[in-house]
CSV table of C-alpha atoms in Angstrom, one decimal:
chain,number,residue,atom,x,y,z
H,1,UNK,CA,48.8,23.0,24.1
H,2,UNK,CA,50.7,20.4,22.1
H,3,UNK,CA,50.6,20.3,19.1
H,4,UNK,CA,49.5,16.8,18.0
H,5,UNK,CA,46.3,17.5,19.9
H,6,UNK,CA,45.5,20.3,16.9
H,7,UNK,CA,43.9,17.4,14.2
H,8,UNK,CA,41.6,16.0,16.7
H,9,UNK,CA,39.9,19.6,18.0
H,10,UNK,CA,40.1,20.1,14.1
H,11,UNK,CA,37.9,17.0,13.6
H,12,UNK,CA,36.3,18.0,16.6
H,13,UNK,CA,35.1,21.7,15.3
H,14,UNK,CA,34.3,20.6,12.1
H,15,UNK,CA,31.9,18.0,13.7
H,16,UNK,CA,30.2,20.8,15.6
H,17,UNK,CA,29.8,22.5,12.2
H,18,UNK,CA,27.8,19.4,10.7
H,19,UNK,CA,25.3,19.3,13.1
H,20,UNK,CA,24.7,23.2,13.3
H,21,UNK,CA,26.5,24.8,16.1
H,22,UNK,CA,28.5,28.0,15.4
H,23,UNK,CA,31.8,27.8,13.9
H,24,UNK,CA,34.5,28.6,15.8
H,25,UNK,CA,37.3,26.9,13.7
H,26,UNK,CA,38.2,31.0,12.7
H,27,UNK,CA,39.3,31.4,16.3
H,28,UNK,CA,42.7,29.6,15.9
H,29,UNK,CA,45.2,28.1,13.5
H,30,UNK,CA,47.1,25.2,13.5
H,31,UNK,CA,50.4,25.9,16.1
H,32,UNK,CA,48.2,29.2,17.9
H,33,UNK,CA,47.6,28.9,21.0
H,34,UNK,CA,43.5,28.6,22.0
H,35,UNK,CA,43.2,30.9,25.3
H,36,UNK,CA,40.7,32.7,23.4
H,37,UNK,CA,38.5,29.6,23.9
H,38,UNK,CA,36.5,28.6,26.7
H,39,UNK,CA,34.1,26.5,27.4
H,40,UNK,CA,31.3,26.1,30.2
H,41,UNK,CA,30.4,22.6,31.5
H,42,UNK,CA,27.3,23.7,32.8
H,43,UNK,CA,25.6,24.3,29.3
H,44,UNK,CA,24.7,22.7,26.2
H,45,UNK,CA,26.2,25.1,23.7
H,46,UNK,CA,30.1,26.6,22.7
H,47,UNK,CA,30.6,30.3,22.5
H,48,UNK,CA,33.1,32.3,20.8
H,49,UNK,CA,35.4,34.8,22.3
H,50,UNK,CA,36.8,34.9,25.5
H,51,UNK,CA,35.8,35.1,29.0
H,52,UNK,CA,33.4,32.3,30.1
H,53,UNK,CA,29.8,31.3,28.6
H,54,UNK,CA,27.2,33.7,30.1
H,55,UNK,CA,24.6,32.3,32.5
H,56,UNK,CA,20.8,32.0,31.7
H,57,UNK,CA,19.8,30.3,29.0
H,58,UNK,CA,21.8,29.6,25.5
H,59,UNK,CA,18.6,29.1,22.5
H,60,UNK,CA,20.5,26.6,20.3
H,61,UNK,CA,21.5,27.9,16.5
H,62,UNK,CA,17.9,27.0,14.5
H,63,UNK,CA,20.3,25.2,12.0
H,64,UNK,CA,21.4,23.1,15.2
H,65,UNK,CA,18.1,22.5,16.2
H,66,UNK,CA,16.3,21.3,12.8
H,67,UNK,CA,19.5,18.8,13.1
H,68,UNK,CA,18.5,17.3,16.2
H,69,UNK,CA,14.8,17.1,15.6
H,70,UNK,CA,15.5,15.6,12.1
H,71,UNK,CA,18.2,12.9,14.3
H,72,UNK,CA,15.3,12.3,16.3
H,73,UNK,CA,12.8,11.4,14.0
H,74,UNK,CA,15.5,9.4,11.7
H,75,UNK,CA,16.3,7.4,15.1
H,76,UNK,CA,12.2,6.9,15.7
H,77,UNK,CA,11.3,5.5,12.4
H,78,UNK,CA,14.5,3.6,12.7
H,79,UNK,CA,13.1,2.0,16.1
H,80,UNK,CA,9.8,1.8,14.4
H,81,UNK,CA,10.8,-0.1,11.4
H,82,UNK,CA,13.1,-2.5,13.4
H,83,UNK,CA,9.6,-3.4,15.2
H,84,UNK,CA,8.1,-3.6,12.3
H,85,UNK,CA,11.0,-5.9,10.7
H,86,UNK,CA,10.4,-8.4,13.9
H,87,UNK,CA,6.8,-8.4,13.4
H,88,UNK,CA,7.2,-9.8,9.4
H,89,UNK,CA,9.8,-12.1,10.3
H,90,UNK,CA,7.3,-13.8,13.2
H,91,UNK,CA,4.4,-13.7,10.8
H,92,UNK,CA,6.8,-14.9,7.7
H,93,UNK,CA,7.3,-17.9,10.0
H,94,UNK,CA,4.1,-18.5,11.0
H,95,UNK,CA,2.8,-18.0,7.5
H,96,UNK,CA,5.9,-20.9,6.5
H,97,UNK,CA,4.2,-22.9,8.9
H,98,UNK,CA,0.2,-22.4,7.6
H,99,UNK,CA,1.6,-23.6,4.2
H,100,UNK,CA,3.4,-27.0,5.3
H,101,UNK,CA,-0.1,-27.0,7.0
H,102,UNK,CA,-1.7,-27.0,3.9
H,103,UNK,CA,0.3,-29.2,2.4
H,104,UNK,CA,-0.3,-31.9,4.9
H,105,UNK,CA,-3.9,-31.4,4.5
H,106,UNK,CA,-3.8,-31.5,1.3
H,107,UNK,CA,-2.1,-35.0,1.0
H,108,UNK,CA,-4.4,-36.4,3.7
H,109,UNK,CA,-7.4,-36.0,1.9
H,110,UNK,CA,-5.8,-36.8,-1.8
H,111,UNK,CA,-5.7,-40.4,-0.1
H,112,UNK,CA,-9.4,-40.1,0.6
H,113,UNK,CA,-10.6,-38.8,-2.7
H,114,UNK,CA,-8.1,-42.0,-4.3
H,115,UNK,CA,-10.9,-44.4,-2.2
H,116,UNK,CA,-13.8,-42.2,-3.7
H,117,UNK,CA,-12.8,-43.0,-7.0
H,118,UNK,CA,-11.6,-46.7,-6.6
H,119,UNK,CA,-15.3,-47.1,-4.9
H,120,UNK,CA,-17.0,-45.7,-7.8
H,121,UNK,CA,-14.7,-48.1,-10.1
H,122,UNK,CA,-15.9,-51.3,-7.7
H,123,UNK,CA,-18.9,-50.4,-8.5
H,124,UNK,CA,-19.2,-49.6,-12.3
H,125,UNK,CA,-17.6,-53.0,-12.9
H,126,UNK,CA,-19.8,-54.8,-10.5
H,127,UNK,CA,-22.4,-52.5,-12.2
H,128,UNK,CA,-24.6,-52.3,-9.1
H,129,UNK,CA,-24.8,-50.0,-5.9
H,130,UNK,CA,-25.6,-52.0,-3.1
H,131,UNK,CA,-26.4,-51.0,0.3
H,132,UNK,CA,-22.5,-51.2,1.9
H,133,UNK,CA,-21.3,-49.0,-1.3
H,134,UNK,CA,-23.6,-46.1,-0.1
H,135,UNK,CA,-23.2,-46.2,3.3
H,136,UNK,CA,-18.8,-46.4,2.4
H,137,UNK,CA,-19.2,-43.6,-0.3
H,138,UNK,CA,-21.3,-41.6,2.1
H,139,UNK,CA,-18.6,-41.7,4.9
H,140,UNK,CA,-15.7,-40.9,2.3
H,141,UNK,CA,-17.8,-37.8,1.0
H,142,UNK,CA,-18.6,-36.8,4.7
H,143,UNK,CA,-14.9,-37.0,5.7
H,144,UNK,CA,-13.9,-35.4,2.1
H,145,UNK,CA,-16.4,-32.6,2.8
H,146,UNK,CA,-14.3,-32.4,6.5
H,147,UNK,CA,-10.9,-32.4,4.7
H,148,UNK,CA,-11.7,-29.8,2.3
H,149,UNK,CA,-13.1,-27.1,5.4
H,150,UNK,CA,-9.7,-27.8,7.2
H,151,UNK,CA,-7.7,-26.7,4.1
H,152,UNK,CA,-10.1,-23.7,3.4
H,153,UNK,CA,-9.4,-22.8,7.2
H,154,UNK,CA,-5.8,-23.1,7.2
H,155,UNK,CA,-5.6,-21.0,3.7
H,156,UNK,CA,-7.8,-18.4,5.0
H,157,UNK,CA,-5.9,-18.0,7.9
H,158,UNK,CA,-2.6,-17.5,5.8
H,159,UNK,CA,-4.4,-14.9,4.0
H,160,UNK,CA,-4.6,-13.1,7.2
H,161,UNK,CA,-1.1,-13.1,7.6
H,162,UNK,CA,-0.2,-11.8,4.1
H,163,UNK,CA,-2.9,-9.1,4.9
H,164,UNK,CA,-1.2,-8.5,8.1
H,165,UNK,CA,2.6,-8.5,6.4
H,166,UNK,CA,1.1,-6.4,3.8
H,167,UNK,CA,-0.1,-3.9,6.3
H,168,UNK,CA,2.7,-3.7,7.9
H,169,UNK,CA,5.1,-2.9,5.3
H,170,UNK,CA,2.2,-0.4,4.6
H,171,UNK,CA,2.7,1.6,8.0
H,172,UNK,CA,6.4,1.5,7.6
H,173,UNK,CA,6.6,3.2,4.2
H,174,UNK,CA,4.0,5.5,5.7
H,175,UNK,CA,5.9,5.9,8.7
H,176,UNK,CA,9.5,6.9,7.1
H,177,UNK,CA,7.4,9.4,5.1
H,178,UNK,CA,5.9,11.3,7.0
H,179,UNK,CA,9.0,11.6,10.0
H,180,UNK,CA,10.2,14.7,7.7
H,181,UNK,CA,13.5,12.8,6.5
H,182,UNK,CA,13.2,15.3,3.6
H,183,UNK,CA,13.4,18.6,5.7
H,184,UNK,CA,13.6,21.9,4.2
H,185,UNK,CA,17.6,22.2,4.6
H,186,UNK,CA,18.2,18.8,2.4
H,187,UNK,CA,18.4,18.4,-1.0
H,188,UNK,CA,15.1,17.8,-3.7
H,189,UNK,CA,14.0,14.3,-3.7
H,190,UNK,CA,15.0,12.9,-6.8
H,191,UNK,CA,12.1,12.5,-9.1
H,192,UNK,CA,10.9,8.9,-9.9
H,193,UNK,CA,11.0,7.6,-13.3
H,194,UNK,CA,8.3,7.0,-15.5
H,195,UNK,CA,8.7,4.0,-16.0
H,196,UNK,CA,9.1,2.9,-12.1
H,197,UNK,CA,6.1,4.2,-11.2
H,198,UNK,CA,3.8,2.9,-14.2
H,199,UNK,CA,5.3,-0.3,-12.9
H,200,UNK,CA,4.5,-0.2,-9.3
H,201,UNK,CA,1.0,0.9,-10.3
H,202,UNK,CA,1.0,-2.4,-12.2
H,203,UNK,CA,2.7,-4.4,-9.0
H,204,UNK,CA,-0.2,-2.8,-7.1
H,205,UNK,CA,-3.2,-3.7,-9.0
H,206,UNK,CA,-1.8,-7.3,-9.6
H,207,UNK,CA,-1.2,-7.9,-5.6
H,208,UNK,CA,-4.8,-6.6,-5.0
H,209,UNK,CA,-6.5,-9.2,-2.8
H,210,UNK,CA,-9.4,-11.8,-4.0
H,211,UNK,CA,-12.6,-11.5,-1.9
H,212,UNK,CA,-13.1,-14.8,-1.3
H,213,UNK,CA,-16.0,-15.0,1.4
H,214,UNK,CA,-17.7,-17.8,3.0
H,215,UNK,CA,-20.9,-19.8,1.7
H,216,UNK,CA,-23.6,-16.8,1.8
H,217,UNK,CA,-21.5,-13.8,2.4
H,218,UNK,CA,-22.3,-10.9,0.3
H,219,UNK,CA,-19.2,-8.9,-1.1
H,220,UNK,CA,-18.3,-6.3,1.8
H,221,UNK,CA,-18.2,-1.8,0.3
H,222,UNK,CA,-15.0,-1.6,-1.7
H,223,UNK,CA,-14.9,-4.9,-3.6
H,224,UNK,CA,-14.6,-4.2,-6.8
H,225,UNK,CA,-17.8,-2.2,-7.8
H,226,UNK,CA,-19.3,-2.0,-4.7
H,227,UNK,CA,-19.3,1.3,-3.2
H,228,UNK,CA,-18.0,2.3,0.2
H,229,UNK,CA,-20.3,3.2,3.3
H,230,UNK,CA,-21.3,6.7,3.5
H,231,UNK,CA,-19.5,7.5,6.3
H,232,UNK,CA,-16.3,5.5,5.3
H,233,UNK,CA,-13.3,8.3,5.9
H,234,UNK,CA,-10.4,6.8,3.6
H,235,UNK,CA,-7.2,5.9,6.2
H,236,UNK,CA,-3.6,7.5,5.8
H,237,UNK,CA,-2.0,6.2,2.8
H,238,UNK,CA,-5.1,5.1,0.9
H,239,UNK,CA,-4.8,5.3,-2.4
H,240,UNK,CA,-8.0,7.7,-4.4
H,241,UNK,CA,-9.4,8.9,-7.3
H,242,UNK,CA,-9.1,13.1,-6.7
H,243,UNK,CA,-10.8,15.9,-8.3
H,244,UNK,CA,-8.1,18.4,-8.5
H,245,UNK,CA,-8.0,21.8,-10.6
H,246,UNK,CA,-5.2,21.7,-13.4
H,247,UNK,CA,-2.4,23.9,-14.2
H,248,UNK,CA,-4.8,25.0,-16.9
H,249,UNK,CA,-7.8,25.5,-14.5
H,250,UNK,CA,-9.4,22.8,-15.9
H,251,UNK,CA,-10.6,20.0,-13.5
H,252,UNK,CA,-9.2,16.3,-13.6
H,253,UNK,CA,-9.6,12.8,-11.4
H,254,UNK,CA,-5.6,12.1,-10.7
H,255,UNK,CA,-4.6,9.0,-9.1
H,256,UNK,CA,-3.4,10.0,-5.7
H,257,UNK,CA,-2.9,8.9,-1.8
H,258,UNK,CA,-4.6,10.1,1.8
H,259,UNK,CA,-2.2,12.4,3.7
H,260,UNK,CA,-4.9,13.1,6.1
H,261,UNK,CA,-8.7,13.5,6.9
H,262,UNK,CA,-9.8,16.4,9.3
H,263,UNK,CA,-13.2,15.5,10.8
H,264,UNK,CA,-13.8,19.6,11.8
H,265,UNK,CA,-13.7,20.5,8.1
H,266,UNK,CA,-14.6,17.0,6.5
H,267,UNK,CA,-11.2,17.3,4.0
H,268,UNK,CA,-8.7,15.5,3.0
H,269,UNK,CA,-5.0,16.3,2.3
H,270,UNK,CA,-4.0,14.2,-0.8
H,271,UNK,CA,-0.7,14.0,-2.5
H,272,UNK,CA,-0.6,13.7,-6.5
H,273,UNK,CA,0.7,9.8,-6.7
H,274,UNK,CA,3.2,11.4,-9.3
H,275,UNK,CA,5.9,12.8,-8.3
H,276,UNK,CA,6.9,15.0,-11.0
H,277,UNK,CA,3.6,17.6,-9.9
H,278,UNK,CA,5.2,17.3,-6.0
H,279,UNK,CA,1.3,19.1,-5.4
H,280,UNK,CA,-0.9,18.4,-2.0
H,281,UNK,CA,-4.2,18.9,-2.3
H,282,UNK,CA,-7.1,19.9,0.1
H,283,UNK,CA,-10.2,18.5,-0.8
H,284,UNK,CA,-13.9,18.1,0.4
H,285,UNK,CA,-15.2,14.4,0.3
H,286,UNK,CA,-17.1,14.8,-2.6
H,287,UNK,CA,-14.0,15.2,-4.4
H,288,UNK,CA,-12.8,11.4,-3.3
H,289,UNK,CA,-13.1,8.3,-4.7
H,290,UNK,CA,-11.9,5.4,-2.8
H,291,UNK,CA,-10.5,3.0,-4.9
H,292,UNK,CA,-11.1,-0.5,-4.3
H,293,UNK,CA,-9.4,-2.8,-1.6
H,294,UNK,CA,-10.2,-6.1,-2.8
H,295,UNK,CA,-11.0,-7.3,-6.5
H,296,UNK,CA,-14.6,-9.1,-7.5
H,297,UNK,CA,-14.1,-12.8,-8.1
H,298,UNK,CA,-16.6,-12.8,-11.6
H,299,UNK,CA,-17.1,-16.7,-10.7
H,300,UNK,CA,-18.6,-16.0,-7.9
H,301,UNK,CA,-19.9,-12.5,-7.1
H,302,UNK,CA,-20.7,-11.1,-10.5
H,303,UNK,CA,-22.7,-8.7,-9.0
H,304,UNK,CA,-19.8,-6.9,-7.6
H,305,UNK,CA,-18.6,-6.1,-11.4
H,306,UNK,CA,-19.7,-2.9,-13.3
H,307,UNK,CA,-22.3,-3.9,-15.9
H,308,UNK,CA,-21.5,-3.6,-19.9
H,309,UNK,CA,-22.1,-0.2,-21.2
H,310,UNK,CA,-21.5,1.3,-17.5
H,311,UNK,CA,-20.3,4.7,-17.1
H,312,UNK,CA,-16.7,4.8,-15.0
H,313,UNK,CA,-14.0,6.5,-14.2
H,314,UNK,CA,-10.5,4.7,-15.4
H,315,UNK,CA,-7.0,5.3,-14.9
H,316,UNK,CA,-6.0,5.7,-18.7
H,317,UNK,CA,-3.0,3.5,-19.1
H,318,UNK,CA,0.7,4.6,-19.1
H,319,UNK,CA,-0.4,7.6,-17.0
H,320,UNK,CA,-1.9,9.0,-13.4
H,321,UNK,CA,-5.5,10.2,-15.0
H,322,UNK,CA,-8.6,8.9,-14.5
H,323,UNK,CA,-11.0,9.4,-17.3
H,324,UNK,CA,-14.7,8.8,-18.3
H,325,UNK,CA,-15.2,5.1,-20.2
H,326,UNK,CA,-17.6,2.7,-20.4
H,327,UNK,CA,-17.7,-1.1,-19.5
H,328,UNK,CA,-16.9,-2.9,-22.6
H,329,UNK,CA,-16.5,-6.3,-20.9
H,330,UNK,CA,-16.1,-7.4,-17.7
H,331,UNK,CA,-13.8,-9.6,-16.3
H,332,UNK,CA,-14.4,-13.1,-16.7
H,333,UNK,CA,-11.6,-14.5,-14.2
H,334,UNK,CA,-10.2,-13.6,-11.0
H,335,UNK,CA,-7.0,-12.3,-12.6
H,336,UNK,CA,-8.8,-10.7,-16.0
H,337,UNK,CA,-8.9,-6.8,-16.7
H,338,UNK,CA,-11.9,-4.1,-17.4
H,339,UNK,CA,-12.3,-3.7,-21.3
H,340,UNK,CA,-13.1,-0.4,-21.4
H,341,UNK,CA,-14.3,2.5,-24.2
H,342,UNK,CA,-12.5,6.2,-23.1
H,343,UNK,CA,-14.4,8.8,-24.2
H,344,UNK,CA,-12.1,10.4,-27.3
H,345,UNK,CA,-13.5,13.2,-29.6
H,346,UNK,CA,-11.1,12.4,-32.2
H,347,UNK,CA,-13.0,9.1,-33.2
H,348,UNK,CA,-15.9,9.1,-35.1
H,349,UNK,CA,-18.3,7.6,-32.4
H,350,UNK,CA,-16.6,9.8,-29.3
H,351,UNK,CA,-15.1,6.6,-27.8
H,352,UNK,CA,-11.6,5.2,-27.9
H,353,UNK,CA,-11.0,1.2,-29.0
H,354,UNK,CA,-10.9,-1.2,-25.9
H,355,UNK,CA,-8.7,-0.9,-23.9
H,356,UNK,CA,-7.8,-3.0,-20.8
H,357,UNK,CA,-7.8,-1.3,-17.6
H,358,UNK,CA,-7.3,-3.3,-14.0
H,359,UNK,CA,-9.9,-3.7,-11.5
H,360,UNK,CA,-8.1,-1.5,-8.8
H,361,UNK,CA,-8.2,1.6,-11.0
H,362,UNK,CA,-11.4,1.2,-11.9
H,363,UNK,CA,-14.4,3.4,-10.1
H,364,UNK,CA,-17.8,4.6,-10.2
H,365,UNK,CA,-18.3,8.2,-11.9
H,366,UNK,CA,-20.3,10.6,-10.0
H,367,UNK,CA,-21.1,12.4,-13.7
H,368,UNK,CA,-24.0,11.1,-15.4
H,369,UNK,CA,-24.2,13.4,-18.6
H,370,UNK,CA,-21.5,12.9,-21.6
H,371,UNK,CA,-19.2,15.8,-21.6
């Protein structure tokens, strides 16, 4: 064999090392010659030695095969996050196109509410309301009336698409989780910082959805306050309050998400939401809190807000705990914050001062009696 050909079976061998298969670089050196290697066209593997590969069939190095199925599953959530990648980009377009929509709505009856108020003007300073003023100011207010459903449609339908975007980026976080990419053979996954995750949990709670319903719809389970069905089963990657046993043996409510939910045993698989514990959880349903999907607008469904003086579990700030508190206020506006009392020993009247906590973290607690 010629010697120039020795750097590529070099590169060659020490590619057949990286994915698993056994090494056979000892066999030879550079400028030996390689009778002592064979190989056999009709199989899947390289053997050592020499004489040909035996017939029957070869069981793959476990090292090899771990490499392959983690290839696979790289190369499916690949595939599957491409599709999801073409899905946003269609709906980012679409969504571009609800909001120029909007826009043109929105100019088109700004020129009808001018004529409402020029009509009133007429008829301050003729300081009279004949006949032809109401039947003009009662077409303006019909058409106005018109203008103002065809906006509310086109925004509502625009929500759909963030919710749809929103879902989908969802999935494909959920999807390159669970494929494995971190398989026993790789190295730790690097722990997040404190401070990036108290500031996703922040992004999170401030990207929460508005309920905003239609003229006589009630808020649906999981709107702020209101709690879900009986038989709602949280979906994969939920995020929950979870009753866990401590280090300590103590029990504690940890913010954390869904893995899974087995309807034999009527448990869930959680992960703790921080990744410094790295700890999965079995727990019965009792032991989960679903945490709330949309928030409560106060203007306009107050009853989906927990009452002052309201016992709840919060997620104390700066960490992944919930704790018991009590309603101090309530929010007042769409974007406003819980004002909440923790329940503190150390202060004279066993509650801390206010403190603000978001209505996403913010749940009902199943204990009744002060600890």
């Amino acid at each position: 064999m010629k010697a120039h050909k020795l750097p590529k079976i070099a590169c060659l061998l020490a590619e057949l090392r990286e994915v698993g298969v056994y090494s056979i670089a000892s066999d030879f050196s550079e400028g030996s010659p390689l009778s002592g290697l064979s190989f056999s066209a009709s199989s899947s593997c390289r053997s050592r030695g020499s004489g040909p590969v035996p017939d029957g069939p070869i069981y793959p190095p476990s090292r090899a095969r771990q490499s392959r199925e983690r290839r696979n599953r790289i190369l499916l959530v690949r595939g599957n996050i491409m599709s999801a990648d073409t899905k946003i980009a269609e709906l980012l377009t679409e969504l571009h196109q609800l909001i120029k929509q909007t826009q043109e709505e929105r100019s088109r009856s700004e020129h009808n509410l001018l004529n409402i108020q020029k009509t009133h003007e007429r008829m301050q300073t003729e300081n009279k309301t004949s006949p032809y003023y109401r039947t003009k100011l009662r077409g303006l207010y019909t058409t106005a009336r018109a203008d103002a459903e065809a906006e509310c449609s086109i925004l509502r339908h625009a929500l759909d698409k963030i919710a749809e975007i929103k879902s989908l980026l969802e999935e494909r976080r959920i999807a390159a989780k669970m494929a494995g990419v971190n398989s026993d053979n790789d190295p730790p996954r690097k722990t997040m910082r404190r401070g990036v995750l108290m500031t996703l949990l922040q992004q999170s709670a401030m990207t929460l959805p508005l309920w905003i319903g239609k003229p006589g719809d009630s808020p649906p389970p999981l709107c702020g306050a209101m709690p879900a069905n009986s038989d709602y089963v949280a979906k994969q990657g939920d995020k929950v309050a979870a009753r866990v046993k401590a280090v300590d043996g103590d029990e504690q409510w940890i913010l954390a998400e869904v893995v899974s939910y087995s309807h034999s045993t009527n448990k869930y698989e959680v992960d703790d939401i921080d990744e410094e514990g790295k700890e999965r959880h079995t727990l019965s349903r009792r032991r989960i809190i679903p945490l709330p999907q949309w928030k409560a607008n106060p203007e306009t469904d107050p009853e989906a807000l927990f009452s002052k003086d309201q016992l709840v579990l919060a997620l104390y700030p700066q960490t992944t705990c919930f704790y018991r508190a009590l309603i101090h206020t309530h929010p007042h506006r769409p974007q406003d914050d819980y004002s909440v009392l923790f329940e503190d020993t150390s202060y004279a009247d066993g509650y801390s001062p206010p403190l603000n906590v978001a209505q996403r973290y913010v749940v009902a607690c199943k204990e009744n009696k002060k600890k």
